[in-house]
PDB file of C-alpha atoms and ligand atoms in Angstrom:
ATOM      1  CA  UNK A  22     -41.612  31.326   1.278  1.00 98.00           C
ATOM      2  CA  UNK A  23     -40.425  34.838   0.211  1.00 98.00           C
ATOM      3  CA  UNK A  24     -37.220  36.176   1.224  1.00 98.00           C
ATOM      4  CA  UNK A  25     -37.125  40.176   1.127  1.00 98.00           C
ATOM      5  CA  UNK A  26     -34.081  42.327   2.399  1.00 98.00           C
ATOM      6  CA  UNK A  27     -35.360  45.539   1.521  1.00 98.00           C
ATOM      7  CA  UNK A  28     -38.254  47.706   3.251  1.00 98.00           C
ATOM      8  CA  UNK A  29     -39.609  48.560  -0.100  1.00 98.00           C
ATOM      9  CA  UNK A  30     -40.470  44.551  -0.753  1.00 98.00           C
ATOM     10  CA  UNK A  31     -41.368  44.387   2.785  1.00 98.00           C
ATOM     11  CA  UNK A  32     -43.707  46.829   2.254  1.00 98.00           C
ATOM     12  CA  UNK A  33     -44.967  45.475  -0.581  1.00 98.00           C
ATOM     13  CA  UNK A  34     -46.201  42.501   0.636  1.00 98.00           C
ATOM     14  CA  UNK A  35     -47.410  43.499   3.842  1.00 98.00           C
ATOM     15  CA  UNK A  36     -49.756  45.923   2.548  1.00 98.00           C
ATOM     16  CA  UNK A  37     -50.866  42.953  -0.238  1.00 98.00           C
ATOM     17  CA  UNK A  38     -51.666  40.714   2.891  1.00 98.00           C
ATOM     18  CA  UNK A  39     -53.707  44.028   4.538  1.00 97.00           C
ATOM     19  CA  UNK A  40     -55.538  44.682   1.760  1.00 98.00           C
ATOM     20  CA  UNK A  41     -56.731  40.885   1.416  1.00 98.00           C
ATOM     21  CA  UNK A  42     -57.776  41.608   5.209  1.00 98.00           C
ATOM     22  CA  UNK A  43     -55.054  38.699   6.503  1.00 98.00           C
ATOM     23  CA  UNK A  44     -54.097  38.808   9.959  1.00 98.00           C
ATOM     24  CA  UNK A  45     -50.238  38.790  10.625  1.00 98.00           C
ATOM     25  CA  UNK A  46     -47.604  37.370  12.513  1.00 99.00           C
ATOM     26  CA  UNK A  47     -44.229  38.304  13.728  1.00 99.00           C
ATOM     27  CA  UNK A  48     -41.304  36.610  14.642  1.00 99.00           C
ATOM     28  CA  UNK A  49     -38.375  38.957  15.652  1.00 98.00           C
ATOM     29  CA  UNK A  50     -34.787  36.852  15.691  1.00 98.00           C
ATOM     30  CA  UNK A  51     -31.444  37.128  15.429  1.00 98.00           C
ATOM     31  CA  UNK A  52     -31.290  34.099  13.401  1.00 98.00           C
ATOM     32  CA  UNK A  53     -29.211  31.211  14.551  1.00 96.00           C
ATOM     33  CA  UNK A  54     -32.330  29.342  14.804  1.00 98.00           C
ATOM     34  CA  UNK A  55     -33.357  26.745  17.248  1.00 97.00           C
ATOM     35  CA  UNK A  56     -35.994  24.569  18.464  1.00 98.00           C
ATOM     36  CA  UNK A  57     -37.141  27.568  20.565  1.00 98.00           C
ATOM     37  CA  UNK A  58     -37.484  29.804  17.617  1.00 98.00           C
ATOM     38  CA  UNK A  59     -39.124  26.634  15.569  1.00 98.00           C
ATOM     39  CA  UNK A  60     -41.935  26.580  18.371  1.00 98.00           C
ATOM     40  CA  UNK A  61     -42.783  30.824  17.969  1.00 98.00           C
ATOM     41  CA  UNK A  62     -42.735  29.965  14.522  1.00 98.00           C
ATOM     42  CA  UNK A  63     -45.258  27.362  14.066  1.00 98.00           C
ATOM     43  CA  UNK A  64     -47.160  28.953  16.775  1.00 98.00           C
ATOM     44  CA  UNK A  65     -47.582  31.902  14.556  1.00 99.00           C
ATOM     45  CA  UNK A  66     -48.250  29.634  11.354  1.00 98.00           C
ATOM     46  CA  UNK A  67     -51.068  28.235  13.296  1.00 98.00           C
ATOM     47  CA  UNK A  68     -52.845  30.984  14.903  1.00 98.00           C
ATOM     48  CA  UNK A  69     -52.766  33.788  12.005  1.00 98.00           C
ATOM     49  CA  UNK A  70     -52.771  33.375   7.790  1.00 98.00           C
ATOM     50  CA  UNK A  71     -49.459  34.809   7.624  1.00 98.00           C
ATOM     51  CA  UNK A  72     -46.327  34.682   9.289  1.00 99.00           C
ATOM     52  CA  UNK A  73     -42.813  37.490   8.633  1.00 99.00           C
ATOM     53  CA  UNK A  74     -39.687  35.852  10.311  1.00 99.00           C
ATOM     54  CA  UNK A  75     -37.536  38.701  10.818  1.00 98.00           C
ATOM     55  CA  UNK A  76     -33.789  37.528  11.113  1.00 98.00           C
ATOM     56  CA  UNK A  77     -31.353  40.170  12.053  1.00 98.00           C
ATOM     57  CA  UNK A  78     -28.558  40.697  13.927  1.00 98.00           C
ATOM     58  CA  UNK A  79     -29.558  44.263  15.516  1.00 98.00           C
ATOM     59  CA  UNK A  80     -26.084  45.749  16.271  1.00 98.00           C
ATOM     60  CA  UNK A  81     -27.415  48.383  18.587  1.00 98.00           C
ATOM     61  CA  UNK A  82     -28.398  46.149  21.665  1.00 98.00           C
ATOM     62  CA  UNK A  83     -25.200  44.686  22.011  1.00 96.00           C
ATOM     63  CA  UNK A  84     -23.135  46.407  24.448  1.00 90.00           C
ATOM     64  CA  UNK A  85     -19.803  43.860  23.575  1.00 90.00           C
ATOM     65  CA  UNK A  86     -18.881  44.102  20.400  1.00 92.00           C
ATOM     66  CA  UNK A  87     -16.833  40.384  20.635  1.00 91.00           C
ATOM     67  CA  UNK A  88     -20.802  39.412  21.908  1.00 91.00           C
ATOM     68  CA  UNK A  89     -21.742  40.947  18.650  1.00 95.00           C
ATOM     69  CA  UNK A  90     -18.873  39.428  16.220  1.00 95.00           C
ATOM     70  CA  UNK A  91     -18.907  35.999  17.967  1.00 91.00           C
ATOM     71  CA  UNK A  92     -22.917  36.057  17.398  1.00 94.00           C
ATOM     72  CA  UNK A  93     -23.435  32.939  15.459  1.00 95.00           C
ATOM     73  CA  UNK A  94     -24.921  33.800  11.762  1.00 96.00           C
ATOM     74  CA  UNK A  95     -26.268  30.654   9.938  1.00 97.00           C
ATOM     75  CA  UNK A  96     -28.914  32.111   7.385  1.00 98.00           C
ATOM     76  CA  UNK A  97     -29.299  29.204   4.629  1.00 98.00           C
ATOM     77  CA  UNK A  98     -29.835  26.739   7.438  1.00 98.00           C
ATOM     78  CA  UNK A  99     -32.474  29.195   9.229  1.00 98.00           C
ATOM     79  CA  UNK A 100     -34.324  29.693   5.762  1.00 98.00           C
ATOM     80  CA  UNK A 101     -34.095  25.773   4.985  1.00 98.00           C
ATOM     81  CA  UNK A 102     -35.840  25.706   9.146  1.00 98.00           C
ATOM     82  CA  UNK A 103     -38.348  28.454   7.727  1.00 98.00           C
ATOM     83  CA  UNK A 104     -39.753  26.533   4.937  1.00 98.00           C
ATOM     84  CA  UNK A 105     -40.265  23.443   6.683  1.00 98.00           C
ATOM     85  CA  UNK A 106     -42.428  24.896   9.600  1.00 98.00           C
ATOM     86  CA  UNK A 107     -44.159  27.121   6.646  1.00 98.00           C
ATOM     87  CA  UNK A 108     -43.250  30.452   7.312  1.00 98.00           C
ATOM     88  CA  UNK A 109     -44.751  33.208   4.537  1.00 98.00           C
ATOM     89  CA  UNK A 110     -42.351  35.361   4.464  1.00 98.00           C
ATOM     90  CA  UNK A 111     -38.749  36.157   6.093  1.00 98.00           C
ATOM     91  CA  UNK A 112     -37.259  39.418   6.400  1.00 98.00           C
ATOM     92  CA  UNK A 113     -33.420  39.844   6.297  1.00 98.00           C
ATOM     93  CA  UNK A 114     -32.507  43.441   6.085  1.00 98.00           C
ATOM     94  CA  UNK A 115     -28.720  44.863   5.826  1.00 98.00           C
ATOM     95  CA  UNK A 116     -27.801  46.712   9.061  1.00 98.00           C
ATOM     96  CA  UNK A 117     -27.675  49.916   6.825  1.00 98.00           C
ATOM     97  CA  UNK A 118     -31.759  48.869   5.561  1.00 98.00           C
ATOM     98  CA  UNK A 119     -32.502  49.402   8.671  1.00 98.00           C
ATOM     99  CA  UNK A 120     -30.275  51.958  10.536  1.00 98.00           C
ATOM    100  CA  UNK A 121     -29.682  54.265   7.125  1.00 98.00           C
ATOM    101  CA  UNK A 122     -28.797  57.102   9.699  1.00 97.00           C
ATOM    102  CA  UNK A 123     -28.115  56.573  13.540  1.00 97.00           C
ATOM    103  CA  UNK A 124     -31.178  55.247  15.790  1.00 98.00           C
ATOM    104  CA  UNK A 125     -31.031  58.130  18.030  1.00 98.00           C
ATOM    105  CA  UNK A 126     -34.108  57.666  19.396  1.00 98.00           C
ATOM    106  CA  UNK A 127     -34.322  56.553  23.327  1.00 98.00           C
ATOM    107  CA  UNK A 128     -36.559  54.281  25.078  1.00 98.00           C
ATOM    108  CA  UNK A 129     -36.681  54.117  28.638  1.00 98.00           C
ATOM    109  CA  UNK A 130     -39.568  52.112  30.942  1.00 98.00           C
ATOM    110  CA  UNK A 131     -38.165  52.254  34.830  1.00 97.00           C
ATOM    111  CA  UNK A 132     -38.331  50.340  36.351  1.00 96.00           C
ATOM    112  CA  UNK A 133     -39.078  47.153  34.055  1.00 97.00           C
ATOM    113  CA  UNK A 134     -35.682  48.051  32.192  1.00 97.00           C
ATOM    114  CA  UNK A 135     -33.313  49.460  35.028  1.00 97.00           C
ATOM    115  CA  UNK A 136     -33.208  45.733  36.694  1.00 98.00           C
ATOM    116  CA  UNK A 137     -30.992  43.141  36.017  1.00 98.00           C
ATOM    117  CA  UNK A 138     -30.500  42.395  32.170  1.00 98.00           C
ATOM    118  CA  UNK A 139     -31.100  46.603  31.734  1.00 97.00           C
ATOM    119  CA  UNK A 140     -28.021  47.116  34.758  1.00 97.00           C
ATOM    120  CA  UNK A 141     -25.570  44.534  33.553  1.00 97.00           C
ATOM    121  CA  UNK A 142     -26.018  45.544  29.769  1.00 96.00           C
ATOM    122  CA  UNK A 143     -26.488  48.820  29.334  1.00 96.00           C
ATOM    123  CA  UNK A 144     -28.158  50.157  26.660  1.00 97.00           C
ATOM    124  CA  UNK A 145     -29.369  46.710  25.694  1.00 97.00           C
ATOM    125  CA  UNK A 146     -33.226  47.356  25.969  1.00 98.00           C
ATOM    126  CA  UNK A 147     -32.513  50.646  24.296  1.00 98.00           C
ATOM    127  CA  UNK A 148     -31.549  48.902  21.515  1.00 98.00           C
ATOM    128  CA  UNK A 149     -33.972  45.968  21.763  1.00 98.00           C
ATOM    129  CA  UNK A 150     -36.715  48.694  21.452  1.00 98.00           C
ATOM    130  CA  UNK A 151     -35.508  50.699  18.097  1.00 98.00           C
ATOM    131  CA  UNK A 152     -35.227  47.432  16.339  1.00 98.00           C
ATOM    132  CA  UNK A 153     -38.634  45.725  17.577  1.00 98.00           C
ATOM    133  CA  UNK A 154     -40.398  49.064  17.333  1.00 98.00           C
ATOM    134  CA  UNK A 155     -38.868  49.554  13.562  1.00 98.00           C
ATOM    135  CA  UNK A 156     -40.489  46.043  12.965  1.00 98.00           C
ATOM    136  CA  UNK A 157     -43.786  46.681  14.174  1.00 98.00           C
ATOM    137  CA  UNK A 158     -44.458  49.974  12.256  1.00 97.00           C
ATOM    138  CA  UNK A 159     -42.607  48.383   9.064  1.00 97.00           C
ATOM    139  CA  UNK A 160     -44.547  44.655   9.021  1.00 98.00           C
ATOM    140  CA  UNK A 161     -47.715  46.212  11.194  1.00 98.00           C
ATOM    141  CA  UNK A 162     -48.373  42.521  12.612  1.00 98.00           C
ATOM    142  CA  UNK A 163     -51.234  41.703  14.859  1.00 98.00           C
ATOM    143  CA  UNK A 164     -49.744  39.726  16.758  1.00 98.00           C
ATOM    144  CA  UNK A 165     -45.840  38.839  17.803  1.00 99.00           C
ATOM    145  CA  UNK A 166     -44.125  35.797  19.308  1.00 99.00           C
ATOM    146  CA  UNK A 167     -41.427  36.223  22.084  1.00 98.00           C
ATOM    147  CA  UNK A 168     -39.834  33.204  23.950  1.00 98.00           C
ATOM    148  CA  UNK A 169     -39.992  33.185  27.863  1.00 98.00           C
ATOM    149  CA  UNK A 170     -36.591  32.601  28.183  1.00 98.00           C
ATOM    150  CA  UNK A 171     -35.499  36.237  27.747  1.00 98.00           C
ATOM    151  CA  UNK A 172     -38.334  37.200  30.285  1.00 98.00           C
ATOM    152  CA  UNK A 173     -37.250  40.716  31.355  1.00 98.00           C
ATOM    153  CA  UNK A 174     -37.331  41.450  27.320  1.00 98.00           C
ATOM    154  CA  UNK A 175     -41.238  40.413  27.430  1.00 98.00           C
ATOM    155  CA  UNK A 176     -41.744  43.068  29.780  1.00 98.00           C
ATOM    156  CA  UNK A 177     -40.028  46.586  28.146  1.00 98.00           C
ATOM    157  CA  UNK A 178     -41.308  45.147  24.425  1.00 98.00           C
ATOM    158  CA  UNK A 179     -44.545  45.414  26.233  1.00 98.00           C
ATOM    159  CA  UNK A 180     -44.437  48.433  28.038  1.00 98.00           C
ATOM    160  CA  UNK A 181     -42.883  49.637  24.580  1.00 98.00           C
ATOM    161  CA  UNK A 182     -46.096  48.989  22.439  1.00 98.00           C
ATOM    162  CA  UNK A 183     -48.575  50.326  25.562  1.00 98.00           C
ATOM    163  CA  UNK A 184     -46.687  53.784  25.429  1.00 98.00           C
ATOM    164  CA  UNK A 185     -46.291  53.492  21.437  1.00 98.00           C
ATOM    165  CA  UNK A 186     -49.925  52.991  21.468  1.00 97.00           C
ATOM    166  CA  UNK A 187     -48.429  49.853  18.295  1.00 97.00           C
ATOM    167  CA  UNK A 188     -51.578  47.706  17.580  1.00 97.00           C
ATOM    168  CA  UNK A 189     -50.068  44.651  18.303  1.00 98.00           C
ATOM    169  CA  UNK A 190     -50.786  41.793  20.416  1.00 98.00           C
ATOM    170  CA  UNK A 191     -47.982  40.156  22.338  1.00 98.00           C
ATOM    171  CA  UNK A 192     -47.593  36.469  22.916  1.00 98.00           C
ATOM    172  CA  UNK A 193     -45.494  35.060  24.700  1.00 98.00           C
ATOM    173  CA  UNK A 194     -43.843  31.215  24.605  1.00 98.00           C
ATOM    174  CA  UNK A 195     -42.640  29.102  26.857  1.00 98.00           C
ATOM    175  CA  UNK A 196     -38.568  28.073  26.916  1.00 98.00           C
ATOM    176  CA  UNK A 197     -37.829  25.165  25.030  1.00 98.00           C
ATOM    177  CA  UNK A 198     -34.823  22.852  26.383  1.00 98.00           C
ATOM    178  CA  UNK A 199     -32.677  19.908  25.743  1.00 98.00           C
ATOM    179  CA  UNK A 200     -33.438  16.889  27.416  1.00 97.00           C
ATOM    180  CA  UNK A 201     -30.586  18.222  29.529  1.00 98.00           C
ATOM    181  CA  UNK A 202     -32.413  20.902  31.127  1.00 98.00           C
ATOM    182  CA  UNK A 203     -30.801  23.612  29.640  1.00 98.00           C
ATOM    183  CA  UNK A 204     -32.910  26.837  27.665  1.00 98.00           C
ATOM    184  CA  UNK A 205     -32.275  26.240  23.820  1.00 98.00           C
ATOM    185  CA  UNK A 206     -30.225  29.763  22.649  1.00 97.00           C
ATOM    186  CA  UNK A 207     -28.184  30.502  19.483  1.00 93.00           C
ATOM    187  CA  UNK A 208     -25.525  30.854  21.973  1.00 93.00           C
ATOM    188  CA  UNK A 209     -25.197  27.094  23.279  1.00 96.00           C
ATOM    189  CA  UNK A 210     -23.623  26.704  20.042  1.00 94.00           C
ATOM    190  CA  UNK A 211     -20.668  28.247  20.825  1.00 94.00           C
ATOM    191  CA  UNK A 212     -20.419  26.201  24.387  1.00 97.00           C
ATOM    192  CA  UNK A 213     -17.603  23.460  24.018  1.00 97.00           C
ATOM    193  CA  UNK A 214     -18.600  19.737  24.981  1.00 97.00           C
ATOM    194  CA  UNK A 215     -17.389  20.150  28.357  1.00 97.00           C
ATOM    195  CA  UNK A 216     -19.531  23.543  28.810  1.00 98.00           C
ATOM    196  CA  UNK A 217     -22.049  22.248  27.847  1.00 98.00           C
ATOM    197  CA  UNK A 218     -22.140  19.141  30.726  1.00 98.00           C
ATOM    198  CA  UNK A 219     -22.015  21.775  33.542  1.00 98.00           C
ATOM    199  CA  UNK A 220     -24.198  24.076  31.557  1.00 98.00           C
ATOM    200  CA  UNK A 221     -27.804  22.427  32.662  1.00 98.00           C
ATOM    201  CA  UNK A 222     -26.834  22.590  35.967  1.00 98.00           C
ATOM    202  CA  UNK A 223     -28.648  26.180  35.685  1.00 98.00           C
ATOM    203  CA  UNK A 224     -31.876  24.802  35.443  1.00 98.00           C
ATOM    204  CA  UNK A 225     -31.638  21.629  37.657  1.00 98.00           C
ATOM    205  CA  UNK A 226     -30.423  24.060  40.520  1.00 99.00           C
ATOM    206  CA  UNK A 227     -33.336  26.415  39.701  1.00 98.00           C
ATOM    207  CA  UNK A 228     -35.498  23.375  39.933  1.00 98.00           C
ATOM    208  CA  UNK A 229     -33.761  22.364  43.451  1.00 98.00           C
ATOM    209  CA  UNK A 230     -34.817  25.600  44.283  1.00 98.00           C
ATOM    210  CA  UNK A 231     -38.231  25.517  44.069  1.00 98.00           C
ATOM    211  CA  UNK A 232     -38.360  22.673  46.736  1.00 98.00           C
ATOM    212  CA  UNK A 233     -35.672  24.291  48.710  1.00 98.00           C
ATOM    213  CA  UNK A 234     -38.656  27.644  48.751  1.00 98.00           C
ATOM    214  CA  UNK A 235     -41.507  25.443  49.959  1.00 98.00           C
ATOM    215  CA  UNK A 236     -39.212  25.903  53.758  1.00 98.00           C
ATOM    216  CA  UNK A 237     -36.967  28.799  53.089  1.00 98.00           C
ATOM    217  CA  UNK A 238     -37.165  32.879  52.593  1.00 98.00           C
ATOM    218  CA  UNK A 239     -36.960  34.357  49.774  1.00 98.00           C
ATOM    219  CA  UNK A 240     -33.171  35.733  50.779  1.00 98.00           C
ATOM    220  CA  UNK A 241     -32.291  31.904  51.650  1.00 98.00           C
ATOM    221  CA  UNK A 242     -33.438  30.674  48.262  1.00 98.00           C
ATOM    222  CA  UNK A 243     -31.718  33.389  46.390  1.00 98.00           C
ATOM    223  CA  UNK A 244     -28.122  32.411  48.318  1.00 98.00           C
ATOM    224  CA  UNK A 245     -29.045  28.894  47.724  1.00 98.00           C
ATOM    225  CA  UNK A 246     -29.192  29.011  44.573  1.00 99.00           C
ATOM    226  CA  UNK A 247     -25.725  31.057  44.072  1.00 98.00           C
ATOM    227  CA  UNK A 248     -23.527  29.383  46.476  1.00 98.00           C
ATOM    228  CA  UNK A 249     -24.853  26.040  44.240  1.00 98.00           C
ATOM    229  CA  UNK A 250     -23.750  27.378  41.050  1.00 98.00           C
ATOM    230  CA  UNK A 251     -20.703  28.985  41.863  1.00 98.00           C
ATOM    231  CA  UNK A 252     -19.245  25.686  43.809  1.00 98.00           C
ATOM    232  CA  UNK A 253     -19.354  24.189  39.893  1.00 98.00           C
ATOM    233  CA  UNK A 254     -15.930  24.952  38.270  1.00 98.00           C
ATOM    234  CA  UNK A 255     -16.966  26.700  35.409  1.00 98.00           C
ATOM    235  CA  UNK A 256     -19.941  28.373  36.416  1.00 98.00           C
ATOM    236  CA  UNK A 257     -20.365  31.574  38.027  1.00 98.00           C
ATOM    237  CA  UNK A 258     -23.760  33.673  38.655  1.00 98.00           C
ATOM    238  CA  UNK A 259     -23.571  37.419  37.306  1.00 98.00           C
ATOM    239  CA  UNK A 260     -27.240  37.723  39.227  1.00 98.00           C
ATOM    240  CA  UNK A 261     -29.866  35.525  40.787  1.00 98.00           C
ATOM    241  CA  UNK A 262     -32.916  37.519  41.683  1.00 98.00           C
ATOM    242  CA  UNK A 263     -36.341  36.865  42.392  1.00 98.00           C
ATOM    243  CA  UNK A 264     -38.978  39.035  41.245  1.00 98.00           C
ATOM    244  CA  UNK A 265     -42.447  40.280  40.634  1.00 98.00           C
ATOM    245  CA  UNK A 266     -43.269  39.091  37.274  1.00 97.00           C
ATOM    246  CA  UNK A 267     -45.249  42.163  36.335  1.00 95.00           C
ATOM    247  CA  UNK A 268     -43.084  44.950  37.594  1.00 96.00           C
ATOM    248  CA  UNK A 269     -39.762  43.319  37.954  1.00 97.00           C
ATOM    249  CA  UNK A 270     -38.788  44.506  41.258  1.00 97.00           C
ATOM    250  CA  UNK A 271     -37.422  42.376  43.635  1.00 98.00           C
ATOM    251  CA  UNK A 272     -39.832  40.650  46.320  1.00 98.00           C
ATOM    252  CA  UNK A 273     -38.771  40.037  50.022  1.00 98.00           C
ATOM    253  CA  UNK A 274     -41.367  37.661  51.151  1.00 98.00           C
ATOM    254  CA  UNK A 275     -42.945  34.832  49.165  1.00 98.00           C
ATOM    255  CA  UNK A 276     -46.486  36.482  50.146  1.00 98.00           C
ATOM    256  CA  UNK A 277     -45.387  40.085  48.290  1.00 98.00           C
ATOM    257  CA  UNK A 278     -47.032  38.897  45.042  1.00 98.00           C
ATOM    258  CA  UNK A 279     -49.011  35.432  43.378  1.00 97.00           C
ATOM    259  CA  UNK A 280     -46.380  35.743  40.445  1.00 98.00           C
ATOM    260  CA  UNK A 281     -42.973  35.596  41.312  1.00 98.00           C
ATOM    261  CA  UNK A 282     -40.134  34.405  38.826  1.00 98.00           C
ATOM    262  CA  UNK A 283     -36.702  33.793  38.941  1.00 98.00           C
ATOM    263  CA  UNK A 284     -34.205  35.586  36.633  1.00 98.00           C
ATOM    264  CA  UNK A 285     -30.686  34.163  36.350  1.00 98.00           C
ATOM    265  CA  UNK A 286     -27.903  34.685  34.289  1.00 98.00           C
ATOM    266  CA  UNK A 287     -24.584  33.060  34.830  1.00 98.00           C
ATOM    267  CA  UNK A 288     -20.959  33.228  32.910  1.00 98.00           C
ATOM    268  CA  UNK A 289     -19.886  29.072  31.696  1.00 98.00           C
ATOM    269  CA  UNK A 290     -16.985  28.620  30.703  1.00 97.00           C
ATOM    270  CA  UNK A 291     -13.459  30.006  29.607  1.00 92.00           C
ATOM    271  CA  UNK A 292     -14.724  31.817  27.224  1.00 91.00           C
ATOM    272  CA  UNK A 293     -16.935  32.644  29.126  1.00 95.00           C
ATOM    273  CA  UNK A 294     -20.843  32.328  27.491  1.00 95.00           C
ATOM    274  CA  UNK A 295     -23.337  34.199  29.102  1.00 96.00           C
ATOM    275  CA  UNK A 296     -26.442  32.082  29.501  1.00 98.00           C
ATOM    276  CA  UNK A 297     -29.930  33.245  30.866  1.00 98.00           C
ATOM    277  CA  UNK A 298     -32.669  31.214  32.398  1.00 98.00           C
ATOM    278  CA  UNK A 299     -35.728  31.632  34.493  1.00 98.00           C
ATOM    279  CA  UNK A 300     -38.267  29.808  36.479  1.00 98.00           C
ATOM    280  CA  UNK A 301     -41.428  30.541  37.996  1.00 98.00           C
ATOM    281  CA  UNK A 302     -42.127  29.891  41.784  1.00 98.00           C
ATOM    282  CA  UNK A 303     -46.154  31.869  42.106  1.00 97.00           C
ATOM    283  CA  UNK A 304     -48.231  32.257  39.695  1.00 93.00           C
TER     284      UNK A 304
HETATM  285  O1  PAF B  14     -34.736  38.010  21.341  1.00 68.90           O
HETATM  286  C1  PAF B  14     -34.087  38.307  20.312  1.00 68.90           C
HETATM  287  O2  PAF B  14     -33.609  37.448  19.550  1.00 68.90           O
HETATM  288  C2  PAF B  14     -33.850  39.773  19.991  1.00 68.90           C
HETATM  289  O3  PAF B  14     -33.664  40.517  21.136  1.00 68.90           O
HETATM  290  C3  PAF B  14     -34.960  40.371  19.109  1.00 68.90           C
HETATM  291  C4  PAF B  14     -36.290  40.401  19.828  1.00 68.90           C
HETATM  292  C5  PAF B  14     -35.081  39.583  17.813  1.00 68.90           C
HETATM  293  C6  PAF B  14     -34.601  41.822  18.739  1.00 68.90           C
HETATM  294  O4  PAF B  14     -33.414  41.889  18.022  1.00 68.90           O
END
């Protein structure tokens, strides 16, 4: 496995693998790795001849900087991760590699990225979109892996590369969990042991709540679901809605679309941790 930090060895061996006619992979992270990121990877390993893990900590979608200082950073243990699932290549850039002058370019895809995640954090997709657009014209993959858990994120990365025109196929994975329940993400680590009992209460609820549907509105389920998590001391839901998975917006009836999802995100903790989830009810 190759480890390159610079866009000049990048380049390099991307346009090696081209020229040999190889079909690519991407795997944009933040590092931190998990079994979620473990699953994109060997996903990738299977399905093209070579596979760029990008690990970076992108600086301009974070809209807290504690969010951004607290963000756990364990790169020897991710690159140990990397060679095991046989990775080709990982890409660990500086944050001045990448952003050698201000990103000042915008992205904006309303109404995928005015909902929820794009309300509470401004900015966030913004930022999401320089960095994963920067990647796909600098490692020109075929194809790149994005876990289901961060399901709004899907959607703008996709409506990103349709107005970009980018040559690149997205695929999306589904969220890996504990046996607990809860969605693997770099940030569980920082949940204490007692966080992280109350913490899978996110998904059993969600799964409550797809019973709880079968006799209930859409507005019932969505109140369920938030007066069950907020009677849990420690737990309290920034936003529960229930959505069209294709555009987004919120649906009213349970016959407004065949694919409707779930988006949560809820504060655990003292800290607190903001964790996100999702679950599908149509599809
Ligand atoms: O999902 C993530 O870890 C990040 O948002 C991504 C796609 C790597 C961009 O920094």
């Amino acid at each position: 496995m190759i480890v390159v930090t610079t866009n000049a060895e990048l380049n390099k061996i991307v346009d090696s693998q081209r020229s040999q006619n190889k079909i690519i992979g991407l795997v944009p992270t933040m590092g931190a790795l998990h079994a979620g990121h473990a699953s994109l990877v060997e996903r990738s390993v299977r399905e093209n001849d070579f596979t760029v893990v990008s690990v970076f900590v992108n600086p301009t979608q974070f809209n807290d900087k504690n969010d951004l200082k607290n963000y756990p950073r364990t790169f020897d243990a991710d690159c140990d991760l990397l060679r095991s699932l046989g990775a080709d290549a990982v890409y660990a850039p500086s944050v001045e590699e990448v952003y050698p002058e201000p990103d000042t370019r915008q992205f904006s895809y309303p109404p995928i990225d005015t909902v929820m995640e794009g309300a509470k954090r401004p900015g966030h997709f913004n930022g999401v979109c320089q960095i994963v657009s920067k990647l796909f014209m600098m490692v020109r993959p075929d194809r790149a892996y994005f876990g289901e858990k961060d399901f709004q994120q899907i959607a703008v990365v996709r409506a990103m590369t349709e107005a970009l025109k980018l040559p690149v196929e997205i695929r999306p994975c589904p969220i890996v969990r504990e046996d607990s329940g809860l969605a693997l993400s770099s940030r569980n680590t920082l949940l204490t042991p007692d966080e992280l009992q109350i913490a899978p209460n996110i998904y059993k609820t969600l799964r409550e709540s797809l019973v709880y549907a079968q006799n209930n509105t859409v507005a019932e389920t969505i109140s369920f679901v938030i007066t069950t998590l907020n009677a849990i001391d420690g737990l309290e839901v920034e936003y529960y809605e229930i959505v069209d998975g294709r555009t987004l917006q919120p649906v009213s009836s349970w016959e407004d679309s065949n694919d409707i999802v779930g988006c949560i995100t809820v504060y655990c903790g003292h800290t607190p941790i903001r964790l996100i989830d999702n679950i599908r009810y149509k599809e």
